[in-house]
Coordinates of C-alpha atoms in Angstrom, one line a residue:
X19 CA 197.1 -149.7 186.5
X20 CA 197.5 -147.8 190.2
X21 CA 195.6 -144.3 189.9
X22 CA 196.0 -141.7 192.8
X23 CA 192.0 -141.2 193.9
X24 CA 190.7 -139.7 196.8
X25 CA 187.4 -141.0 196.5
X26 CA 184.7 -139.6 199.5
X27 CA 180.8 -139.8 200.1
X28 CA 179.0 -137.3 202.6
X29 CA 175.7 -136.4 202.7
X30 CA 176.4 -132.5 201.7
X31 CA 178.5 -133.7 198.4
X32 CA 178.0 -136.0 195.2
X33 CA 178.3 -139.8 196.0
X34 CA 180.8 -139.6 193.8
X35 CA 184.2 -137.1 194.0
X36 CA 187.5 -137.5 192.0
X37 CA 190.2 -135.4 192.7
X38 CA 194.3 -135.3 193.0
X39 CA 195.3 -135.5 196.4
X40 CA 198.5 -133.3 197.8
X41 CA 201.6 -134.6 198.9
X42 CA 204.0 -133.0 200.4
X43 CA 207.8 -132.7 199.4
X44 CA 208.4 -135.5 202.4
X45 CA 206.1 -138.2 201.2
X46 CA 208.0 -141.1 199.7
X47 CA 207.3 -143.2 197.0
X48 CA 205.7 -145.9 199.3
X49 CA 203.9 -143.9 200.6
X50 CA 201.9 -142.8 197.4
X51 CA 201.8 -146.4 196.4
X52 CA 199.9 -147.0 199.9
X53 CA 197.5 -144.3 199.6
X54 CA 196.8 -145.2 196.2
X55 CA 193.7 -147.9 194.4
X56 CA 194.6 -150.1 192.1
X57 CA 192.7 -150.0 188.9
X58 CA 192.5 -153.8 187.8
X59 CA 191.5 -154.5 183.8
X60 CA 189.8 -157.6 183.8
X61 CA 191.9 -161.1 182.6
X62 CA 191.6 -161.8 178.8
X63 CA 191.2 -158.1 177.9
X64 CA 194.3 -156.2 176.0
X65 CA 194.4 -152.4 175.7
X66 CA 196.8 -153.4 172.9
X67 CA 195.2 -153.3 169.4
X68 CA 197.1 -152.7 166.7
X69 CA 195.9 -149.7 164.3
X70 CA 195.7 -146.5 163.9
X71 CA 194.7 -144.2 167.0
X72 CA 192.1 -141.2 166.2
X73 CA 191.4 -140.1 169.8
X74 CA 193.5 -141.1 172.8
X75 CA 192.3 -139.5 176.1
X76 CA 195.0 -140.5 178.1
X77 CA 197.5 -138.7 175.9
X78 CA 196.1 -135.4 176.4
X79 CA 197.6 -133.4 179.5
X80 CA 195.5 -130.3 178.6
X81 CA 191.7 -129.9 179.7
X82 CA 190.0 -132.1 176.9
X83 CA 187.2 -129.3 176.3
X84 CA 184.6 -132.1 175.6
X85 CA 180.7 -130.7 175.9
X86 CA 178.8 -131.4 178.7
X87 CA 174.9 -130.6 178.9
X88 CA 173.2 -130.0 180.9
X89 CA 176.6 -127.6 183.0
X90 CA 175.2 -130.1 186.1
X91 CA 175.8 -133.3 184.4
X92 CA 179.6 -134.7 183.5
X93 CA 182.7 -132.8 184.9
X94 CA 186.0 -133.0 183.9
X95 CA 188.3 -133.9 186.6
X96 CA 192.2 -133.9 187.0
X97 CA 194.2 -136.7 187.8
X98 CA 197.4 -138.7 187.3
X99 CA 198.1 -142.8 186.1
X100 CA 200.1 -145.2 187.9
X101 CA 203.4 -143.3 186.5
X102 CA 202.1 -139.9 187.8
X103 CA 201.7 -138.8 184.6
X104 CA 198.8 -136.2 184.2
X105 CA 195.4 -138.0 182.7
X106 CA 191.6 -136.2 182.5
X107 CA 188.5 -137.8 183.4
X108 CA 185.0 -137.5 183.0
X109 CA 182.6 -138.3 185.9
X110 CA 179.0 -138.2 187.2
X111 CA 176.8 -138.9 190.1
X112 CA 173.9 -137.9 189.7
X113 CA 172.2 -140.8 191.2
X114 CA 169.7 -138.9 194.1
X115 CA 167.5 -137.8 191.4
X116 CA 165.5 -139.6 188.8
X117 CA 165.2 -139.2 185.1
X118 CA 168.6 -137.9 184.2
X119 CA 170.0 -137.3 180.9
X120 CA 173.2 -136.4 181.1
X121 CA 175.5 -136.4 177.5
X122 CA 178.7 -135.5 177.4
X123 CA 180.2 -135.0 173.2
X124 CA 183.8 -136.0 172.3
X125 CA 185.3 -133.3 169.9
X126 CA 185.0 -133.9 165.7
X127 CA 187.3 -137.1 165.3
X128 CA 188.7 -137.6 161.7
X129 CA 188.5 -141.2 160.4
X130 CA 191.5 -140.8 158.2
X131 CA 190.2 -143.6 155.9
X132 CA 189.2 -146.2 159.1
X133 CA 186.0 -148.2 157.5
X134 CA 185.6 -149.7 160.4
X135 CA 186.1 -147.5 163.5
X136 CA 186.7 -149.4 166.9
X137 CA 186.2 -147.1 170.7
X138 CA 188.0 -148.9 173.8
X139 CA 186.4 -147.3 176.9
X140 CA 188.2 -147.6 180.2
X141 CA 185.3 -146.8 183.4
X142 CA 184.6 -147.4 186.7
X143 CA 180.6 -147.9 188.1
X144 CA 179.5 -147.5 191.6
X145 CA 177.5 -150.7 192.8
X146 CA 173.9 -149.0 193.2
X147 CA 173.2 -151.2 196.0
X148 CA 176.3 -150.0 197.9
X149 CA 174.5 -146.6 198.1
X150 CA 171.5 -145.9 200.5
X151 CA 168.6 -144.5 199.2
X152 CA 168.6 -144.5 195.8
X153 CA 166.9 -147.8 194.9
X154 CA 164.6 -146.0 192.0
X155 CA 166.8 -143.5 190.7
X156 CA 170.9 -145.0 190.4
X157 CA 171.4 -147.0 187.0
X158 CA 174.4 -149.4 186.3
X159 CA 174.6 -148.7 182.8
X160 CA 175.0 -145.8 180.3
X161 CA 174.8 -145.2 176.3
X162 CA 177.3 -144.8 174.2
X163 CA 176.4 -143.0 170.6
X164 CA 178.1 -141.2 167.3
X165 CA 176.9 -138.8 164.7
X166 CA 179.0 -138.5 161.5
X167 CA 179.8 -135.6 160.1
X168 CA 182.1 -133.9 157.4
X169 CA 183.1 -131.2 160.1
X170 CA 183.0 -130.2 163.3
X171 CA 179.3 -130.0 164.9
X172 CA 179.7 -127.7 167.2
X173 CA 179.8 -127.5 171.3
X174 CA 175.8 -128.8 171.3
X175 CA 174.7 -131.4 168.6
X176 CA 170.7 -132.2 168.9
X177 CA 170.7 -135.9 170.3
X178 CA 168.5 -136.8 167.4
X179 CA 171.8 -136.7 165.2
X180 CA 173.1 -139.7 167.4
X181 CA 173.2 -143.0 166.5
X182 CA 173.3 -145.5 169.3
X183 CA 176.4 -148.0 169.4
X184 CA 175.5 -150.0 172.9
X185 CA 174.3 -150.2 176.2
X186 CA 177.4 -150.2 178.2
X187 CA 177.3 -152.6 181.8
X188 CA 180.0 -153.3 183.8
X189 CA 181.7 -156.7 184.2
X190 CA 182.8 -155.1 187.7
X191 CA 181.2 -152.5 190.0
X192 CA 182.9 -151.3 193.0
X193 CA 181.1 -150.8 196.7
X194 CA 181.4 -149.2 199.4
X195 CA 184.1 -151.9 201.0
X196 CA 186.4 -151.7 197.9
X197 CA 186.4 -147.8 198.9
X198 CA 187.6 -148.3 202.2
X199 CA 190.4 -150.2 200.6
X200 CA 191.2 -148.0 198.2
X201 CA 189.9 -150.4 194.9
X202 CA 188.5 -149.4 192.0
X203 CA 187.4 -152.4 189.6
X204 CA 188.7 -150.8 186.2
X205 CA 186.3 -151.7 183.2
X206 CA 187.3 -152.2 179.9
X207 CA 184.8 -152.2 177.2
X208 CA 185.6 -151.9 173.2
X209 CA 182.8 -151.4 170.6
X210 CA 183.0 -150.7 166.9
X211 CA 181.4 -149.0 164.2
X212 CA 181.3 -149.6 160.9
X213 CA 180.3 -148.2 156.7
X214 CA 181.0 -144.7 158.1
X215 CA 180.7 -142.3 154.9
X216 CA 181.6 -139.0 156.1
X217 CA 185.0 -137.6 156.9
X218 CA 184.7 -137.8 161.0
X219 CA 182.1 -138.5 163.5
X220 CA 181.7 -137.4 167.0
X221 CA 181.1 -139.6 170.1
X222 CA 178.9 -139.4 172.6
X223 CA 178.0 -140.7 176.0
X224 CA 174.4 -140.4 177.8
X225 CA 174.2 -141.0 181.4
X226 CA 170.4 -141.9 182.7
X227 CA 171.4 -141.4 186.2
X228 CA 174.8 -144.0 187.3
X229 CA 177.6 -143.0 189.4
X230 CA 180.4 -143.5 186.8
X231 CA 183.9 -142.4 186.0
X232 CA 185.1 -142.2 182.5
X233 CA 189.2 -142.7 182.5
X234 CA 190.2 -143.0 179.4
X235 CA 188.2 -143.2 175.7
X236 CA 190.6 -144.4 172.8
X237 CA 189.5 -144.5 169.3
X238 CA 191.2 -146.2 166.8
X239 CA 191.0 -148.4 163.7
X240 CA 192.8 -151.6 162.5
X241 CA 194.9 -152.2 159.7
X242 CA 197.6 -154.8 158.6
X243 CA 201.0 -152.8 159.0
X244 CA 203.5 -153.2 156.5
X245 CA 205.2 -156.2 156.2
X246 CA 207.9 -157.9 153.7
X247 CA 206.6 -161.5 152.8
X248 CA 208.1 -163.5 150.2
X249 CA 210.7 -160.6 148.8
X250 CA 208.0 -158.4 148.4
X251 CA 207.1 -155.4 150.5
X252 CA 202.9 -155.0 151.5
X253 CA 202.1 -151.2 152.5
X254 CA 200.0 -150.4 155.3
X255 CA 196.4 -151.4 154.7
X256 CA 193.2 -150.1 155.9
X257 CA 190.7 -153.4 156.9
X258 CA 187.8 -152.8 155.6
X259 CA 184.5 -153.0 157.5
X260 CA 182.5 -155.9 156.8
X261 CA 184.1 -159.1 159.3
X262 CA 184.1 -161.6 156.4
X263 CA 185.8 -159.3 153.8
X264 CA 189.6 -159.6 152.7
X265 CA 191.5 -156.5 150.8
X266 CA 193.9 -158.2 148.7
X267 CA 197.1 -156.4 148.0
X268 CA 199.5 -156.6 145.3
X269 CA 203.7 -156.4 147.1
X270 CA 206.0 -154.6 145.3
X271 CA 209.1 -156.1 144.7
X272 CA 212.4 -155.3 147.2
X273 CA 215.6 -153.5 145.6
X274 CA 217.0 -155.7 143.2
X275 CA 214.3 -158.5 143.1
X276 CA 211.9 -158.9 140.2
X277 CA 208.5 -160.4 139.8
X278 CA 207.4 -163.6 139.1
X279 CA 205.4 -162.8 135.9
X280 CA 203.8 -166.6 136.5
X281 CA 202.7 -165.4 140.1
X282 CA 203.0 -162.1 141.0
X283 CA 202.9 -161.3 144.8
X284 CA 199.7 -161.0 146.9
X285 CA 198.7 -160.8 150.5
X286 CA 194.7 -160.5 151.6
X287 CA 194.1 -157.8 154.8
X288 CA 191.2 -159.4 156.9
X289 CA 188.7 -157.0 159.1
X290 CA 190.9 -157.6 162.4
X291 CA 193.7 -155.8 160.8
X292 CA 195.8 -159.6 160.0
X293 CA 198.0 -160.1 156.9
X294 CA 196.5 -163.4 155.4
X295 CA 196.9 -166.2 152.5
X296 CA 200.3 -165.1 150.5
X297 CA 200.4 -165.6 146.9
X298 CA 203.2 -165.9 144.5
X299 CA 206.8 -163.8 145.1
X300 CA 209.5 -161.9 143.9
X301 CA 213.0 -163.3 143.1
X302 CA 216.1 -161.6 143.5
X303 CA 217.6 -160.8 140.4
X304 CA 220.8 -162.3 138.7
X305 CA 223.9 -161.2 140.9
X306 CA 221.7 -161.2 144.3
X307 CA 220.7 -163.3 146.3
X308 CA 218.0 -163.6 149.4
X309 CA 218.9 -163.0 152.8
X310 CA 217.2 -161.1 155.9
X311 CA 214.0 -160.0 153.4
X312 CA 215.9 -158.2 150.9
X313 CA 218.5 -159.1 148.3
X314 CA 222.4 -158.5 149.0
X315 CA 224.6 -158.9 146.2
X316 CA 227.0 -162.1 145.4
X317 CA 230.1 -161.5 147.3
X318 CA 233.5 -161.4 145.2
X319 CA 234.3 -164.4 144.0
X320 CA 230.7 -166.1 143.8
X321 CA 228.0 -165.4 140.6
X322 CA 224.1 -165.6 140.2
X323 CA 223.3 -165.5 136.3
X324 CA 219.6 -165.8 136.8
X325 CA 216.9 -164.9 139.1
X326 CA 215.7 -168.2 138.8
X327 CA 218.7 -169.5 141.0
X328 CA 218.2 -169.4 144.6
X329 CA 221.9 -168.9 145.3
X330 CA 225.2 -167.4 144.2
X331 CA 227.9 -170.0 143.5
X332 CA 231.7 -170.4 143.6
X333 CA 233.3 -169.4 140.2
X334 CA 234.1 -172.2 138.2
X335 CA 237.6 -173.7 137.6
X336 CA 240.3 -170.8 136.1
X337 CA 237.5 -168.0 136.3
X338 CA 237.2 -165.3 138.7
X339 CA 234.6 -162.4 139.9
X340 CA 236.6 -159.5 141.1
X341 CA 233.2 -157.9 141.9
X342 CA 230.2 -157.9 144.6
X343 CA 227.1 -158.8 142.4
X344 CA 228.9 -160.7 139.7
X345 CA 226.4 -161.9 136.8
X346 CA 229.1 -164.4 135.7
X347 CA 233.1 -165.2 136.3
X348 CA 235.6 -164.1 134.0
X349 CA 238.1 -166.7 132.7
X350 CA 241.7 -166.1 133.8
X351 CA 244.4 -165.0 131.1
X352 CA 244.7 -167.4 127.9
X353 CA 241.7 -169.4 129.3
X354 CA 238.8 -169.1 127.6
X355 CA 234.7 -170.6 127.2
X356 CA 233.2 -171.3 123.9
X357 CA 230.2 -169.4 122.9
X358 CA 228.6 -173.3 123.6
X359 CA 230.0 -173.3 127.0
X360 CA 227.4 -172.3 129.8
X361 CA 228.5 -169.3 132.3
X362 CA 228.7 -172.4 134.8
X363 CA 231.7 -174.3 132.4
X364 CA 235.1 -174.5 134.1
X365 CA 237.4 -171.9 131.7
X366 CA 239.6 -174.1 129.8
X367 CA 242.9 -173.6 127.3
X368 CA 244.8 -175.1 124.4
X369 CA 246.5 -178.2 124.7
X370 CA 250.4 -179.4 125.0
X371 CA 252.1 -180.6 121.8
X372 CA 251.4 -184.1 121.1
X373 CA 254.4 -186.7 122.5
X374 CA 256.4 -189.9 121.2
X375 CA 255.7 -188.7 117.6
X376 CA 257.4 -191.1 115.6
X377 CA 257.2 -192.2 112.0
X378 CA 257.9 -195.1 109.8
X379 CA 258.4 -194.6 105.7
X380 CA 257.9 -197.2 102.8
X381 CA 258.4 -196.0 99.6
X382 CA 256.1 -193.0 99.0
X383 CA 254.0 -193.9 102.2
X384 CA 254.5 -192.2 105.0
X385 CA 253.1 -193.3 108.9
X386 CA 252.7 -191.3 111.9
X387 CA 251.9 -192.0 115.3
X388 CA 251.6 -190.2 118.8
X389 CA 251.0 -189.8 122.1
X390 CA 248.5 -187.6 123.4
X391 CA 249.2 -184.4 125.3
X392 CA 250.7 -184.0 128.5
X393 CA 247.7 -180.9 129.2
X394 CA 244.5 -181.4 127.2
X395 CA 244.0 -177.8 128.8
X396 CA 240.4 -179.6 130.9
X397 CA 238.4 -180.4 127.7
X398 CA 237.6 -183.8 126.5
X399 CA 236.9 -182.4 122.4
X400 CA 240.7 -183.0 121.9
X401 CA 241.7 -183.5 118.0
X402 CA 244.7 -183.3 115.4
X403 CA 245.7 -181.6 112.8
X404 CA 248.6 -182.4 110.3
X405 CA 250.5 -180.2 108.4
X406 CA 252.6 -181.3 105.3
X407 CA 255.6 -178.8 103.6
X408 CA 257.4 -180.1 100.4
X409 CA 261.2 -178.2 101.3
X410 CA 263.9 -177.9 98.8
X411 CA 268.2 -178.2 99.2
X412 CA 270.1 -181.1 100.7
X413 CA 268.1 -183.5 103.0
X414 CA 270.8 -182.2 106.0
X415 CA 270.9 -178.4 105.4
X416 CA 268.2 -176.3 107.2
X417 CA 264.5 -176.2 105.8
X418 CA 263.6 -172.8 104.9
X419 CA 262.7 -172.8 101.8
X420 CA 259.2 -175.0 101.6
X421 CA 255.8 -174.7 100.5
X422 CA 252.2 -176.7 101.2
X423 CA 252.2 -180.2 99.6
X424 CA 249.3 -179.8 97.6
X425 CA 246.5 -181.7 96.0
X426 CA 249.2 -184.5 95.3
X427 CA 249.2 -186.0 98.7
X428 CA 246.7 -187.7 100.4
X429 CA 245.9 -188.4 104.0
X430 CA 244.0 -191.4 105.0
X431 CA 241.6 -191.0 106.8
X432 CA 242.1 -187.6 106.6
X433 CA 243.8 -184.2 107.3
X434 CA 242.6 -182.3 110.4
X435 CA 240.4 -183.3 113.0
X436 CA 241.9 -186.9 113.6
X437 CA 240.6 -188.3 116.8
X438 CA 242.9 -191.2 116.5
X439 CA 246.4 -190.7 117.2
X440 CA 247.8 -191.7 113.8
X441 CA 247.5 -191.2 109.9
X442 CA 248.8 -192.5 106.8
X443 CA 250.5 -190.1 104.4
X444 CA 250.4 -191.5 100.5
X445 CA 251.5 -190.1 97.1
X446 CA 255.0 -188.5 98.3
X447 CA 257.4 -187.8 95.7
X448 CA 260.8 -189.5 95.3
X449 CA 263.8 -187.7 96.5
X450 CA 262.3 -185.2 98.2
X451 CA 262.6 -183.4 101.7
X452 CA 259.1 -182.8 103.6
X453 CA 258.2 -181.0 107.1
X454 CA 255.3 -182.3 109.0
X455 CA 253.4 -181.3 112.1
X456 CA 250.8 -182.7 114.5
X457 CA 248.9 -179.9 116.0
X458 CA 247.3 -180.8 119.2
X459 CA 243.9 -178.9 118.9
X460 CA 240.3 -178.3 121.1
X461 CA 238.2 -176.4 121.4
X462 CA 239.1 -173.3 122.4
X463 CA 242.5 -173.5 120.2
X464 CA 241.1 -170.9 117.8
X465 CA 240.7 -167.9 120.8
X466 CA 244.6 -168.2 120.9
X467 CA 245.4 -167.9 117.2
X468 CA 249.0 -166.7 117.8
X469 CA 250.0 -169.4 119.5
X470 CA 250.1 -173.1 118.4
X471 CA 251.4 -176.3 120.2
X472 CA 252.6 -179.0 117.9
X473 CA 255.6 -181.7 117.2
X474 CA 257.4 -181.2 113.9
X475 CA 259.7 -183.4 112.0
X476 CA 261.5 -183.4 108.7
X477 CA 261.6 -186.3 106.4
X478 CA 263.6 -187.2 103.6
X479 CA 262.6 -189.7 101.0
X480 CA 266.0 -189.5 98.6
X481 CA 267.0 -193.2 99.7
X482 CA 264.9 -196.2 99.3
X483 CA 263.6 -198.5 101.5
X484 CA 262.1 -198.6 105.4
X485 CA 262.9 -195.9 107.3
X486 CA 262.1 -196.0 110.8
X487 CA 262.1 -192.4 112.9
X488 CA 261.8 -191.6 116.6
X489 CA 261.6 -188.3 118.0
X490 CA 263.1 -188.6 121.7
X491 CA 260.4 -186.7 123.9
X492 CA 260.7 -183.2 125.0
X493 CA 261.0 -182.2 129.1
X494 CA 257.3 -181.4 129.8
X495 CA 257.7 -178.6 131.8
X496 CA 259.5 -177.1 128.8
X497 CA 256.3 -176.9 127.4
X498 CA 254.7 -175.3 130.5
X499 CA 257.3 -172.6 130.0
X500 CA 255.9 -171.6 126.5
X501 CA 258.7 -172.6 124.4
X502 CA 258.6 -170.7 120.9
X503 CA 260.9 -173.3 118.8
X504 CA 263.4 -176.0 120.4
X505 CA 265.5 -177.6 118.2
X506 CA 268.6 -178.4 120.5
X507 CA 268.7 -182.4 120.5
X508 CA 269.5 -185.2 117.6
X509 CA 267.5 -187.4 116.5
X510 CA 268.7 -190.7 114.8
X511 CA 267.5 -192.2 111.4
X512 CA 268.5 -195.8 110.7
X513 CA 268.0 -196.2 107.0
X514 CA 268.0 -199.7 105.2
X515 CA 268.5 -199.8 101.5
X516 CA 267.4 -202.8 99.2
X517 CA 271.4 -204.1 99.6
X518 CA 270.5 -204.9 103.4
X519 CA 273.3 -202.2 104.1
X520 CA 272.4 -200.4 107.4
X521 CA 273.4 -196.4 108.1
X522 CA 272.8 -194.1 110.6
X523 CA 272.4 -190.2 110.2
X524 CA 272.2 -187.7 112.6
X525 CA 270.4 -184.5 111.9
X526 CA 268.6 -181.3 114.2
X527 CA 264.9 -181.8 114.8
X528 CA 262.4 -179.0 115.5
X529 CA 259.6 -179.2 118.2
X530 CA 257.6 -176.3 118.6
X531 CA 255.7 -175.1 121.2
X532 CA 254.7 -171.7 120.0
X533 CA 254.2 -169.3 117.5

């Protein structure tokens, strides 16, 4: 730090004289900077703490007002820093004469909660031996003291009210050489004071005869500032007095996080104003994830469904999350989850009719056989159903008029929920026309209950003997294109009677792939 000092020693004045030199309009920069002694703080030392400052000297432009007794003893004196900004000092130089006691009383200084109250003095000290004469009388130290108070003492407290903090000494004392070069040793001493129970305190400082300047007082007190550690946000905390002791703090939970109820969060404030041993967290909550000490919401397209995930994820297969902070994807149309299906389950949808259905009748029994589905619709619980209709008229005229089989016939192994693609139809009556289906099923067929997907064929048992039926397959992406009922293509039917006569019929065929 450069101060601008004139510092001078006569015989007719005090040792000791600080005052703010004049320059002219002319003088240049350099020109102060040449003139001026360089305050040096001493290596290792930091005017930096971090806390709360009470009393700060330097920031005051105004006369600081401070009480001085006896009116001979510390003087308040003018100056500026090494920015020419305007600082006030305290000095005294009383050194010719012994026995001095010479206080000078800070105004009433609010703790504002500080337990443990720390005072950074900044101070220069005249080398006694520098100065002629006063081998009896000139000290190198002076006291520094407080009284606590709930209000303000007053312009002149009794010095039995003080307690005394230290003897303060100087690391560095400056002579009459370091004059003539313009150096002032800058001292920087801190001391602290601690279990305060009042409201404020004053401060005072008893000179027993040094020549010593005063440059800047700041009083202060340390506390961990607040912080955001682990999702969770740690207010400003006051350290408490005792060295050894730690203030442990419960966080509070960031914007859309939540606690961990196993561990909720905690941070310990030591004396020197440090956050120390984090405990437990908070978790953002479902639809937010962490980023930058806070919680920012899914983006579109992504979901979170529990603050037990770290991360938002991709939607799965055929879903999608049109919002920022999605919980879970929404399944595009006709696809659908199960209520077993986890939020993270690709959406899936009905299958395709089954293919190659085909059929081969003896008598009253009846086979059918199929391929499976072109689109199982992304499940693996495919199944079959079979439906049977007993149809009256001709075997060739249109089916229209038909009704459920009934009880009568049998289906081996059995009706619905084949997992083999065949089944054995029994007990079907002579002469008779019949409809069946094979439904393609899983298990989301029931969320689309106006639409099924199955192959359908007609059957006619008015003729003895083995019948053999194919049904040619269907274009594929006919079925992709939703196809309510197709029935434009022939099937053939070769029919052999007991004679070993051979016919062929041709008749319309329905395949549906709809309602």
């Amino acid at each position: 730090m450069d101060l601008l000092w004139d510092w001078s020693f006569t015989d007719q004045t005090p040792p000791l004289s600080i005052r703010f030199p004049p320059f002219s309009a002319q003088t240049t920069l350099n020109q102060r900077l040449a003139k001026s002694a360089v305050w040096r703080c001493p290596e290792g030392r930091s005017a930096k703490t971090e806390g709360l400052v009470l009393l700060n000297s330097k920031e005051s432009q105004a006369e600081l007002g401070w009480t001085s007794f006896p009116s001979n003893g510390w003087e308040e004196i003018s100056g500026v820093d090494e920015k020419y900004k305007p600082i006030r000092t305290y000095q005294v130089c009383n050194v010719m004469e012994p026995n001095q006691n010479n206080w000078l009383q800070t105004g009433w200084i609010w703790r504002q909660g500080g337990q443990r109250i720390f005072i950074e003095l900044q101070f220069t000290l005249r080398d006694c031996n520098s100065i002629p004469g006063v081998a009896g009388s000139c000290k190198e130290t002076f006291n520094l003291l407080y009284a606590e108070s709930d209000w303000d003492l007053g312009r002149v407290a009794r010095e039995d009210r003080y307690s005394k903090i230290d003897t303060i000494a100087a690391d560095e004392s400056f002579t009459q050489g370091d004059l003539g070069e313009r150096k002032m040793k800058l001292n920087t001493e801190v001391r602290e004071i601690g279990h305060l129970n009042r409201k404020g305190f004053h401060l005072a400082f008893q000179d027993v005869g040094a020549c010593v300047a005063i440059v800047s007082v700041r009083v202060y007190y340390k506390r961990c500032l607040s912080t955001v550690q682990n999702l969770a946000v740690f207010p400003d905390t006051v350290a408490e007095a005792a060295f050894a002791t730690l203030v442990e703090v419960r966080g509070t939970c960031v914007n859309n996080s939540e606690v961990d109820t196993d561990s909720p969060p905690r941070m310990h404030c030591s004396a020197e104003g440090e956050w120390l041993v984090p405990i437990g967290k908070c978790s953002c909550s479902a639809g937010y994830e962490e980023g930058h000490s806070s919680c920012e919401a899914c983006p579109k397209g992504t979901y979170k469904m529990s603050s037990r995930q770290q991360e938002c994820f991709p939607c799965p297969a055929h879903s999608v999350a049109e919002e920022e902070g999605s919980v879970l994807c929404v399944c595009e149309e006709d696809h659908f989850r199960t209520p077993l299906d986890p939020p993270s389950a690709p959406c899936t949808r009905p299958p395709s009719p089954p293919r190659d259905l085909v059929y081969t009748l003896k008598q009253s029994t009846l086979i059918l056989e199929w391929a499976a589905p072109n689109d199982s619709g992304g499940r693996g619980d495919l199944s079959y159903s079979v439906g049977c209709r007993r149809c009256v008229g001709p075997p060739r005229a249109p089916q229209t008029q038909c009704e459920p089989c009934g009880a009568s016939v049998g289906f081996v192994p059995q009706q619905i929920g084949l997992t083999e693609r065949t089944v054995t139809v029994v007990n079907l009556l002579p002469h008779s026309n019949y409809s069946f289906s094979v439904e393609a099923r899983n298990g989301v067929s029931e969320l689309l209950p106006n639409k099924r997907f199955y192959a359908q064929v007609n059957v006619s048992t008015s003729l003895p003997g083995l019948i053999y039926h194919r049904i040619p397959d269907f274009p594929s992406h006919k079925a992709q294109t939703g196809c309510v009922v197709c029935e434009r293509f022939l099937s053939l039917t070769l029919e052999m009677d007991g004679s070993g006569s051979n016919r062929v019929r041709v008749q319309y065929e329905k395949l549906h792939w709809g309602p």
